[in-house]
Each structure stands twice: as structure tokens, then as C-alpha cells.
PQR file of N, CA, C, O and H, with PARSE charges and radii, in Angstrom:
ATOM      1  N   MET A   1       2.315  -0.638  23.983 -0.4000 1.5000
ATOM      2  CA  MET A   1       2.582  -1.142  22.667 -0.0000 2.0000
ATOM      3  C   MET A   1       1.561  -0.194  21.681  0.5500 1.7000
ATOM      4  O   MET A   1       1.961  -0.013  20.531 -0.5500 1.4000
ATOM      5  N   VAL A   2       0.576   0.271  21.983 -0.4000 1.5000
ATOM      6  CA  VAL A   2      -0.859   0.947  21.390 -0.0000 2.0000
ATOM      7  C   VAL A   2      -0.190   1.848  21.216  0.5500 1.7000
ATOM      8  O   VAL A   2      -0.420   2.107  20.035 -0.5500 1.4000
ATOM      9  H   VAL A   2       0.251   0.125  22.917  0.4000 1.0000
ATOM     10  N   TYR A   3       0.802   2.841  21.702 -0.4000 1.5000
ATOM     11  CA  TYR A   3       0.929   3.885  21.035 -0.0000 2.0000
ATOM     12  C   TYR A   3       2.092   4.213  19.676  0.5500 1.7000
ATOM     13  O   TYR A   3       2.481   5.178  19.017 -0.5500 1.4000
ATOM     14  H   TYR A   3       0.989   2.630  22.662  0.4000 1.0000
ATOM     15  N   LEU A   4       2.328   2.720  19.774 -0.4000 1.5000
ATOM     16  CA  LEU A   4       3.037   2.547  18.270 -0.0000 2.0000
ATOM     17  C   LEU A   4       1.948   2.303  17.128  0.5500 1.7000
ATOM     18  O   LEU A   4       2.413   2.555  16.017 -0.5500 1.4000
ATOM     19  H   LEU A   4       2.012   1.937  20.309  0.4000 1.0000
ATOM     20  N   LEU A   5       0.609   1.875  17.113 -0.4000 1.5000
ATOM     21  CA  LEU A   5      -0.049   1.580  16.198 -0.0000 2.0000
ATOM     22  C   LEU A   5      -0.172   2.441  14.906  0.5500 1.7000
ATOM     23  O   LEU A   5      -0.254   1.993  13.762 -0.5500 1.4000
ATOM     24  H   LEU A   5       0.231   1.670  18.016  0.4000 1.0000
ATOM     25  N   PRO A   6      -0.171   3.907  15.323 -0.5600 1.5000
ATOM     26  CA  PRO A   6      -0.533   4.923  14.883  0.2800 2.0000
ATOM     27  C   PRO A   6       0.895   5.031  13.519  0.5500 1.7000
ATOM     28  O   PRO A   6       1.036   4.907  12.303 -0.5500 1.4000
ATOM     29  N   PHE A   7       1.798   5.380  14.912 -0.4000 1.5000
ATOM     30  CA  PHE A   7       3.579   5.208  13.523 -0.0000 2.0000
ATOM     31  C   PHE A   7       3.430   3.842  12.765  0.5500 1.7000
ATOM     32  O   PHE A   7       3.990   4.030  11.685 -0.5500 1.4000
ATOM     33  H   PHE A   7       1.684   5.481  15.900  0.4000 1.0000
ATOM     34  N   PHE A   8       3.048   2.827  12.795 -0.4000 1.5000
ATOM     35  CA  PHE A   8       3.405   1.622  12.126 -0.0000 2.0000
ATOM     36  C   PHE A   8       2.386   1.598  11.152  0.5500 1.7000
ATOM     37  O   PHE A   8       2.483   0.863  10.170 -0.5500 1.4000
ATOM     38  H   PHE A   8       2.593   2.675  13.672  0.4000 1.0000
ATOM     39  N   THR A   9       0.981   2.668  11.418 -0.4000 1.5000
ATOM     40  CA  THR A   9      -0.069   2.807   9.661 -0.0000 2.0000
ATOM     41  C   THR A   9       0.870   3.950   8.883  0.5500 1.7000
ATOM     42  O   THR A   9       1.166   4.006   7.689 -0.5500 1.4000
ATOM     43  H   THR A   9       0.902   3.265  12.216  0.4000 1.0000
ATOM     44  N   VAL A  10       1.221   4.813   9.945 -0.4000 1.5000
ATOM     45  CA  VAL A  10       1.922   6.299   8.791 -0.0000 2.0000
ATOM     46  C   VAL A  10       2.981   5.172   7.417  0.5500 1.7000
ATOM     47  O   VAL A  10       3.072   5.107   6.191 -0.5500 1.4000
ATOM     48  H   VAL A  10       0.980   4.768  10.915  0.4000 1.0000
ATOM     49  N   LEU A  11       3.592   4.463   8.669 -0.4000 1.5000
ATOM     50  CA  LEU A  11       5.212   4.180   8.142 -0.0000 2.0000
ATOM     51  C   LEU A  11       4.540   2.720   6.765  0.5500 1.7000
ATOM     52  O   LEU A  11       5.254   2.460   5.797 -0.5500 1.4000
ATOM     53  H   LEU A  11       3.518   4.517   9.665  0.4000 1.0000
ATOM     54  N   ILE A  12       3.440   2.132   6.932 -0.4000 1.5000
ATOM     55  CA  ILE A  12       2.908   1.110   5.958 -0.0000 2.0000
ATOM     56  C   ILE A  12       1.999   1.968   4.777  0.5500 1.7000
ATOM     57  O   ILE A  12       1.739   1.309   3.770 -0.5500 1.4000
ATOM     58  H   ILE A  12       2.861   2.343   7.719  0.4000 1.0000
ATOM     59  N   TRP A  13       1.514   3.331   4.812 -0.4000 1.5000
ATOM     60  CA  TRP A  13       1.347   3.913   4.076 -0.0000 2.0000
ATOM     61  C   TRP A  13       2.080   4.879   3.665  0.5500 1.7000
ATOM     62  O   TRP A  13       1.253   5.615   3.127 -0.5500 1.4000
ATOM     63  H   TRP A  13       1.725   3.867   5.630  0.4000 1.0000
ATOM     64  N   GLY A  14       3.080   5.367   3.561 -0.4000 1.5000
ATOM     65  CA  GLY A  14       4.777   5.724   3.030 -0.0000 2.0000
ATOM     66  C   GLY A  14       5.404   5.046   2.501  0.5500 1.7000
ATOM     67  O   GLY A  14       6.222   5.527   1.716 -0.5500 1.4000
ATOM     68  H   GLY A  14       3.753   4.769   3.998  0.4000 1.0000
ATOM     69  N   GLY A  15       5.343   3.930   2.637 -0.4000 1.5000
ATOM     70  CA  GLY A  15       6.096   2.714   2.106 -0.0000 2.0000
ATOM     71  C   GLY A  15       5.072   2.613   1.107  0.5500 1.7000
ATOM     72  O   GLY A  15       5.677   2.822   0.055 -0.5500 1.4000
ATOM     73  H   GLY A  15       4.678   3.540   3.275  0.4000 1.0000
ATOM     74  N   ASN A  16       3.727   2.389   0.807 -0.4000 1.5000
ATOM     75  CA  ASN A  16       3.219   1.958  -0.171 -0.0000 2.0000
ATOM     76  C   ASN A  16       3.121   3.434  -1.625  0.5500 1.7000
ATOM     77  O   ASN A  16       3.044   3.412  -2.853 -0.5500 1.4000
ATOM     78  H   ASN A  16       3.236   2.219   1.662  0.4000 1.0000
ATOM     79  N   ALA A  17       3.187   4.600  -0.498 -0.4000 1.5000
ATOM     80  CA  ALA A  17       3.498   5.761  -1.729 -0.0000 2.0000
ATOM     81  C   ALA A  17       4.768   5.690  -2.576  0.5500 1.7000
ATOM     82  O   ALA A  17       4.845   5.957  -3.776 -0.5500 1.4000
ATOM     83  H   ALA A  17       3.249   4.618   0.499  0.4000 1.0000
ATOM     84  N   ILE A  18       5.718   5.303  -1.794 -0.4000 1.5000
ATOM     85  CA  ILE A  18       6.750   4.980  -2.394 -0.0000 2.0000
ATOM     86  C   ILE A  18       6.821   3.840  -3.558  0.5500 1.7000
ATOM     87  O   ILE A  18       7.403   3.895  -4.641 -0.5500 1.4000
ATOM     88  H   ILE A  18       5.656   5.086  -0.819  0.4000 1.0000
ATOM     89  N   VAL A  19       5.938   2.650  -2.915 -0.4000 1.5000
ATOM     90  CA  VAL A  19       6.279   2.082  -4.153 -0.0000 2.0000
ATOM     91  C   VAL A  19       5.335   2.628  -5.457  0.5500 1.7000
ATOM     92  O   VAL A  19       5.659   2.830  -6.627 -0.5500 1.4000
ATOM     93  H   VAL A  19       5.465   2.606  -2.035  0.4000 1.0000
ATOM     94  N   ASN A  20       4.056   2.779  -4.775 -0.4000 1.5000
ATOM     95  CA  ASN A  20       3.510   3.503  -6.088 -0.0000 2.0000
ATOM     96  C   ASN A  20       3.968   4.217  -7.384  0.5500 1.7000
ATOM     97  O   ASN A  20       3.807   3.963  -8.578 -0.5500 1.4000
ATOM     98  H   ASN A  20       3.794   2.615  -3.824  0.4000 1.0000
ATOM     99  N   LYS A  21       4.691   5.347  -6.606 -0.4000 1.5000
ATOM    100  CA  LYS A  21       5.590   6.125  -7.441 -0.0000 2.0000
ATOM    101  C   LYS A  21       6.579   5.070  -8.172  0.5500 1.7000
ATOM    102  O   LYS A  21       6.821   5.234  -9.368 -0.5500 1.4000
ATOM    103  H   LYS A  21       4.821   5.553  -5.636  0.4000 1.0000
ATOM    104  N   LEU A  22       6.983   4.308  -7.669 -0.4000 1.5000
ATOM    105  CA  LEU A  22       8.340   3.635  -8.400 -0.0000 2.0000
ATOM    106  C   LEU A  22       8.130   2.680  -9.548  0.5500 1.7000
ATOM    107  O   LEU A  22       8.878   2.382 -10.479 -0.5500 1.4000
ATOM    108  H   LEU A  22       6.787   4.175  -6.698  0.4000 1.0000
ATOM    109  N   SER A  23       6.744   2.222  -9.192 -0.4000 1.5000
ATOM    110  CA  SER A  23       5.841   1.026 -10.310 -0.0000 2.0000
ATOM    111  C   SER A  23       5.295   1.796 -10.786  0.5500 1.7000
ATOM    112  O   SER A  23       4.370   1.114 -11.228 -0.5500 1.4000
ATOM    113  H   SER A  23       6.136   2.464  -8.436  0.4000 1.0000
ATOM    114  N   ALA A  24       5.009   3.145 -11.207 -0.4000 1.5000
ATOM    115  CA  ALA A  24       4.139   3.802 -11.920 -0.0000 2.0000
ATOM    116  C   ALA A  24       4.497   4.064 -13.354  0.5500 1.7000
ATOM    117  O   ALA A  24       3.735   4.306 -14.290 -0.5500 1.4000
ATOM    118  H   ALA A  24       5.760   3.699 -10.847  0.4000 1.0000
ATOM    119  N   SER A  25       5.966   3.958 -13.342 -0.4000 1.5000
ATOM    120  CA  SER A  25       6.613   3.510 -15.305 -0.0000 2.0000
ATOM    121  C   SER A  25       6.380   2.395 -15.050  0.5500 1.7000
ATOM    122  O   SER A  25       5.156   2.514 -15.002 -0.5500 1.4000
ATOM    123  H   SER A  25       6.585   3.762 -12.582  0.4000 1.0000
ATOM    124  N   ALA A  26       6.598   1.112 -14.785 -0.4000 1.5000
ATOM    125  CA  ALA A  26       6.675  -0.044 -14.872 -0.0000 2.0000
ATOM    126  C   ALA A  26       5.000  -0.858 -15.335  0.5500 1.7000
ATOM    127  O   ALA A  26       4.812  -1.853 -16.035 -0.5500 1.4000
ATOM    128  H   ALA A  26       7.592   1.016 -14.824  0.4000 1.0000
ATOM    129  N   ILE A  27       4.303  -0.242 -14.842 -0.4000 1.5000
ATOM    130  CA  ILE A  27       3.006  -0.726 -14.620 -0.0000 2.0000
ATOM    131  C   ILE A  27       1.849   0.520 -14.794  0.5500 1.7000
ATOM    132  O   ILE A  27       1.584   1.576 -14.220 -0.5500 1.4000
ATOM    133  H   ILE A  27       4.455   0.566 -14.274  0.4000 1.0000
ATOM    134  N   GLU A  28       1.227  -0.428 -16.178 -0.4000 1.5000
ATOM    135  CA  GLU A  28       0.072   1.146 -16.219 -0.0000 2.0000
ATOM    136  C   GLU A  28      -0.896   0.873 -15.389  0.5500 1.7000
ATOM    137  O   GLU A  28      -1.150  -0.147 -14.749 -0.5500 1.4000
ATOM    138  H   GLU A  28       1.442  -1.286 -16.644  0.4000 1.0000
ATOM    139  N   PRO A  29      -1.734   2.526 -15.511 -0.5600 1.5000
ATOM    140  CA  PRO A  29      -2.568   2.159 -14.509  0.2800 2.0000
ATOM    141  C   PRO A  29      -3.411   1.398 -14.133  0.5500 1.7000
ATOM    142  O   PRO A  29      -3.566   1.097 -12.950 -0.5500 1.4000
ATOM    143  N   SER A  30      -4.003   1.020 -14.957 -0.4000 1.5000
ATOM    144  CA  SER A  30      -5.243   0.153 -15.127 -0.0000 2.0000
ATOM    145  C   SER A  30      -4.929  -1.003 -14.147  0.5500 1.7000
ATOM    146  O   SER A  30      -5.501  -1.236 -13.082 -0.5500 1.4000
ATOM    147  H   SER A  30      -3.877   1.264 -15.918  0.4000 1.0000
ATOM    148  N   ALA A  31      -3.850  -1.720 -14.749 -0.4000 1.5000
ATOM    149  CA  ALA A  31      -3.260  -2.898 -13.897 -0.0000 2.0000
ATOM    150  C   ALA A  31      -2.393  -2.873 -12.554  0.5500 1.7000
ATOM    151  O   ALA A  31      -1.800  -3.853 -12.103 -0.5500 1.4000
ATOM    152  H   ALA A  31      -3.385  -1.531 -15.614  0.4000 1.0000
ATOM    153  N   MET A  32      -2.413  -1.630 -12.004 -0.4000 1.5000
ATOM    154  CA  MET A  32      -2.430  -1.478 -11.175 -0.0000 2.0000
ATOM    155  C   MET A  32      -3.505  -1.569  -9.935  0.5500 1.7000
ATOM    156  O   MET A  32      -3.512  -2.259  -8.915 -0.5500 1.4000
ATOM    157  H   MET A  32      -2.895  -0.833 -12.370  0.4000 1.0000
ATOM    158  N   SER A  33      -4.614  -0.359 -10.570 -0.4000 1.5000
ATOM    159  CA  SER A  33      -6.004  -0.614 -10.215 -0.0000 2.0000
ATOM    160  C   SER A  33      -6.582  -2.282  -9.682  0.5500 1.7000
ATOM    161  O   SER A  33      -6.999  -2.777  -8.635 -0.5500 1.4000
ATOM    162  H   SER A  33      -4.608   0.201 -11.398  0.4000 1.0000
ATOM    163  N   PHE A  34      -6.345  -2.688 -10.922 -0.4000 1.5000
ATOM    164  CA  PHE A  34      -6.674  -3.915 -10.734 -0.0000 2.0000
ATOM    165  C   PHE A  34      -5.838  -4.376 -10.281  0.5500 1.7000
ATOM    166  O   PHE A  34      -5.175  -3.762 -11.118 -0.5500 1.4000
ATOM    167  H   PHE A  34      -6.006  -2.286 -11.773  0.4000 1.0000
ATOM    168  N   ILE A  35      -5.106  -4.911  -9.724 -0.4000 1.5000
ATOM    169  CA  ILE A  35      -4.115  -5.522  -8.698 -0.0000 2.0000
ATOM    170  C   ILE A  35      -4.115  -5.122  -7.354  0.5500 1.7000
ATOM    171  O   ILE A  35      -3.859  -5.803  -6.361 -0.5500 1.4000
ATOM    172  H   ILE A  35      -5.644  -5.410  -9.045  0.4000 1.0000
ATOM    173  N   ALA A  36      -4.529  -3.573  -7.461 -0.4000 1.5000
ATOM    174  CA  ALA A  36      -5.110  -2.950  -5.760 -0.0000 2.0000
ATOM    175  C   ALA A  36      -6.528  -3.834  -5.161  0.5500 1.7000
ATOM    176  O   ALA A  36      -6.728  -4.517  -4.157 -0.5500 1.4000
ATOM    177  H   ALA A  36      -4.736  -3.020  -8.268  0.4000 1.0000
ATOM    178  N   GLY A  37      -7.406  -3.406  -6.399 -0.4000 1.5000
ATOM    179  CA  GLY A  37      -8.581  -3.774  -5.306 -0.0000 2.0000
ATOM    180  C   GLY A  37      -9.170  -5.043  -5.629  0.5500 1.7000
ATOM    181  O   GLY A  37     -10.386  -5.140  -5.798 -0.5500 1.4000
ATOM    182  H   GLY A  37      -7.243  -2.851  -7.215  0.4000 1.0000
ATOM    183  N   HIS A  38      -8.130  -6.354  -5.761 -0.4000 1.5000
ATOM    184  CA  HIS A  38      -8.409  -7.504  -5.788 -0.0000 2.0000
ATOM    185  C   HIS A  38      -7.111  -8.099  -5.137  0.5500 1.7000
ATOM    186  O   HIS A  38      -6.574  -9.156  -5.469 -0.5500 1.4000
ATOM    187  H   HIS A  38      -7.143  -6.276  -5.624  0.4000 1.0000
ATOM    188  N   SER A  39      -6.762  -7.365  -4.297 -0.4000 1.5000
ATOM    189  CA  SER A  39      -5.828  -7.814  -3.279 -0.0000 2.0000
ATOM    190  C   SER A  39      -5.895  -7.975  -2.021  0.5500 1.7000
ATOM    191  O   SER A  39      -5.052  -8.391  -1.226 -0.5500 1.4000
ATOM    192  H   SER A  39      -7.198  -6.506  -4.028  0.4000 1.0000
ATOM    193  N   ARG A  40      -7.074  -7.580  -1.863 -0.4000 1.5000
ATOM    194  CA  ARG A  40      -7.930  -7.352  -0.460 -0.0000 2.0000
ATOM    195  C   ARG A  40      -8.549  -8.954  -0.183  0.5500 1.7000
ATOM    196  O   ARG A  40      -9.148  -9.296   0.836 -0.5500 1.4000
ATOM    197  H   ARG A  40      -7.759  -7.242  -2.510  0.4000 1.0000
ATOM    198  N   PHE A  41      -8.296  -9.663  -1.142 -0.4000 1.5000
ATOM    199  CA  PHE A  41      -9.230 -11.069  -0.823 -0.0000 2.0000
ATOM    200  C   PHE A  41      -8.453 -11.940  -0.794  0.5500 1.7000
ATOM    201  O   PHE A  41      -8.792 -13.059  -0.408 -0.5500 1.4000
ATOM    202  H   PHE A  41      -7.809  -9.385  -1.970  0.4000 1.0000
ATOM    203  N   TRP A  42      -6.722 -11.554  -1.349 -0.4000 1.5000
ATOM    204  CA  TRP A  42      -5.812 -12.855  -0.803 -0.0000 2.0000
ATOM    205  C   TRP A  42      -5.210 -12.550   0.354  0.5500 1.7000
ATOM    206  O   TRP A  42      -4.495 -13.379   0.916 -0.5500 1.4000
ATOM    207  H   TRP A  42      -6.447 -10.645  -1.663  0.4000 1.0000
TER
END
């Protein structure tokens, strides 16, 4: 099961990249960086 951890990491990063590209036209970059910076504490 441990060998699946890198796969899940790439899957999460890939999903994050897709969401960022899709939301770039809907959310301004300053708001996106603010949310990304403060989402660690949630």
C-alpha cells in the first residue's frame, strides 16, 4: 500500500493544477494566492 502514496501525490497535484487553470478566469490571482496561503490553517 505504501507504493501508492506517490501515485496519490501526483493525482492530487494534477487535480490542483487543473482546478487552478479553470478558476484563473473566475477568481483574480491575488484572491487565489490569499486563499492558498490561508488554507493551510483550516
